PDB file of C-alpha atoms in Angstrom:
ATOM      1  CA  MET A 182      14.152   8.551  10.401  1.00  0.00           C
ATOM      2  CA  SER A 183      10.889   8.192  12.224  1.00  0.00           C
ATOM      3  CA  ALA A 184       9.661   4.908  13.433  1.00  0.00           C
ATOM      4  CA  CYS A 185       6.912   3.033  11.784  1.00  0.00           C
ATOM      5  CA  PRO A 186       4.066   2.508  14.237  1.00  0.00           C
ATOM      6  CA  VAL A 187       3.746  -1.179  14.589  1.00  0.00           C
ATOM      7  CA  SER A 188       1.520  -2.688  17.168  1.00  0.00           C
ATOM      8  CA  GLY A 189       3.659  -4.494  19.690  1.00  0.00           C
ATOM      9  CA  ASP A 190       6.824  -3.355  18.070  1.00  0.00           C
ATOM     10  CA  THR A 191       9.707  -4.793  20.150  1.00  0.00           C
ATOM     11  CA  GLY A 192      12.468  -3.425  17.820  1.00  0.00           C
ATOM     12  CA  VAL A 193      12.821  -6.895  16.115  1.00  0.00           C
ATOM     13  CA  VAL A 194      11.334  -7.896  12.841  1.00  0.00           C
ATOM     14  CA  ARG A 195      12.083 -11.365  11.710  1.00  0.00           C
ATOM     15  CA  LEU A 196      12.876 -11.930   8.005  1.00  0.00           C
ATOM     16  CA  THR A 197       9.587 -13.865   7.558  1.00  0.00           C
ATOM     17  CA  ASP A 198       7.666 -10.887   9.155  1.00  0.00           C
ATOM     18  CA  PHE A 199       9.591  -8.449   6.853  1.00  0.00           C
ATOM     19  CA  TRP A 200       8.413 -10.383   3.732  1.00  0.00           C
ATOM     20  CA  GLU A 201       4.882 -10.644   5.102  1.00  0.00           C
ATOM     21  CA  ARG A 202       4.796  -6.904   5.683  1.00  0.00           C
ATOM     22  CA  MET A 203       6.306  -6.274   2.163  1.00  0.00           C
ATOM     23  CA  GLY A 204       3.658  -8.524   0.607  1.00  0.00           C
ATOM     24  CA  ALA A 205       0.866  -6.751   2.437  1.00  0.00           C
ATOM     25  CA  ALA A 206       2.169  -3.286   1.407  1.00  0.00           C
ATOM     26  CA  PHE A 207       3.248  -4.036  -2.223  1.00  0.00           C
ATOM     27  CA  GLY A 208       1.557  -7.234  -3.281  1.00  0.00           C
ATOM     28  CA  PRO A 209       3.184  -8.928  -6.183  1.00  0.00           C
ATOM     29  CA  HIS A 210       5.697  -6.039  -6.458  1.00  0.00           C
ATOM     30  CA  ALA A 211       7.287  -6.666  -3.058  1.00  0.00           C
ATOM     31  CA  GLU A 212      10.277  -8.554  -4.442  1.00  0.00           C
ATOM     32  CA  SER A 213      10.820  -5.850  -7.059  1.00  0.00           C
ATOM     33  CA  VAL A 214      10.822  -3.126  -4.456  1.00  0.00           C
ATOM     34  CA  VAL A 215      13.421  -4.992  -2.334  1.00  0.00           C
ATOM     35  CA  GLU A 216      15.740  -5.857  -5.267  1.00  0.00           C
ATOM     36  CA  LEU A 217      15.444  -2.700  -7.399  1.00  0.00           C
ATOM     37  CA  HIS A 218      14.405   0.385  -5.475  1.00  0.00           C
ATOM     38  CA  VAL A 219      17.264   2.452  -4.299  1.00  0.00           C
ATOM     39  CA  LEU A 220      16.277   4.395  -1.151  1.00  0.00           C
ATOM     40  CA  ARG A 221      17.877   7.595   0.210  1.00  0.00           C
ATOM     41  CA  GLU A 222      16.872   6.283   3.671  1.00  0.00           C
ATOM     42  CA  LEU A 223      19.200   3.335   3.179  1.00  0.00           C
ATOM     43  CA  ASP A 224      22.156   5.449   2.097  1.00  0.00           C
ATOM     44  CA  ASN A 225      21.211   4.952  -1.578  1.00  0.00           C
ATOM     45  CA  ARG A 226      21.067   1.205  -1.417  1.00  0.00           C
ATOM     46  CA  THR A 227      18.280  -1.227  -2.131  1.00  0.00           C
ATOM     47  CA  PRO A 228      16.640  -2.961   0.726  1.00  0.00           C
ATOM     48  CA  ALA A 229      18.284  -6.158  -0.545  1.00  0.00           C
ATOM     49  CA  GLN A 230      21.750  -4.516  -0.420  1.00  0.00           C
ATOM     50  CA  ALA A 231      21.055  -3.114   3.054  1.00  0.00           C
ATOM     51  CA  LEU A 232      19.911  -6.574   4.376  1.00  0.00           C
ATOM     52  CA  ALA A 233      23.009  -8.241   2.757  1.00  0.00           C
ATOM     53  CA  ALA A 234      25.255  -5.653   4.505  1.00  0.00           C
ATOM     54  CA  GLY A 235      23.780  -6.531   7.845  1.00  0.00           C
ATOM     55  CA  GLU A 236      21.184  -3.868   8.479  1.00  0.00           C
ATOM     56  CA  SER A 237      18.447  -5.062  10.768  1.00  0.00           C
ATOM     57  CA  THR A 238      15.165  -5.992   9.104  1.00  0.00           C
ATOM     58  CA  LEU A 239      13.401  -3.506  11.260  1.00  0.00           C
ATOM     59  CA  GLN A 240      15.526  -0.635  10.069  1.00  0.00           C
ATOM     60  CA  VAL A 241      15.079  -1.735   6.449  1.00  0.00           C
ATOM     61  CA  TRP A 242      11.283  -1.995   6.953  1.00  0.00           C
ATOM     62  CA  ARG A 243      11.188   1.513   8.441  1.00  0.00           C
ATOM     63  CA  ALA A 244      13.208   2.856   5.520  1.00  0.00           C
ATOM     64  CA  VAL A 245      10.863   1.249   3.025  1.00  0.00           C
ATOM     65  CA  CYS A 246       7.915   2.746   4.974  1.00  0.00           C
ATOM     66  CA  GLU A 247       9.470   6.255   4.720  1.00  0.00           C
ATOM     67  CA  GLY A 248      10.743   5.925   1.234  1.00  0.00           C
ATOM     68  CA  HIS A 249       7.433   4.715  -0.175  1.00  0.00           C
ATOM     69  CA  ASP A 250       4.998   6.549   2.055  1.00  0.00           C
ATOM     70  CA  VAL A 251       3.445   3.212   3.216  1.00  0.00           C
ATOM     71  CA  PRO A 252       0.166   4.106   4.931  1.00  0.00           C
ATOM     72  CA  ALA A 253       0.136   3.909   8.706  1.00  0.00           C
ATOM     73  CA  HIS A 254      -2.364   1.103   8.762  1.00  0.00           C
ATOM     74  CA  GLN A 255       0.008  -1.101   6.776  1.00  0.00           C
ATOM     75  CA  ARG A 256       3.077  -0.322   8.830  1.00  0.00           C
TER      76      ARG A 256
END
């Protein structure tokens, strides 16, 4: 999985940052993407399932970027 180029990326994305990024990328559909979209990049889990299983928010964000072709300027 390739890294999402995030300015100042320290390898840590707080949950509040994750939701801000989701909102910026998906608008009112952000919650649906997290709850309903199964991603190959997350071992065929939804982002919600991956977060509940203990995956880091950074890894989940990167998987969402890959799985949904989020443009570089929104990553």
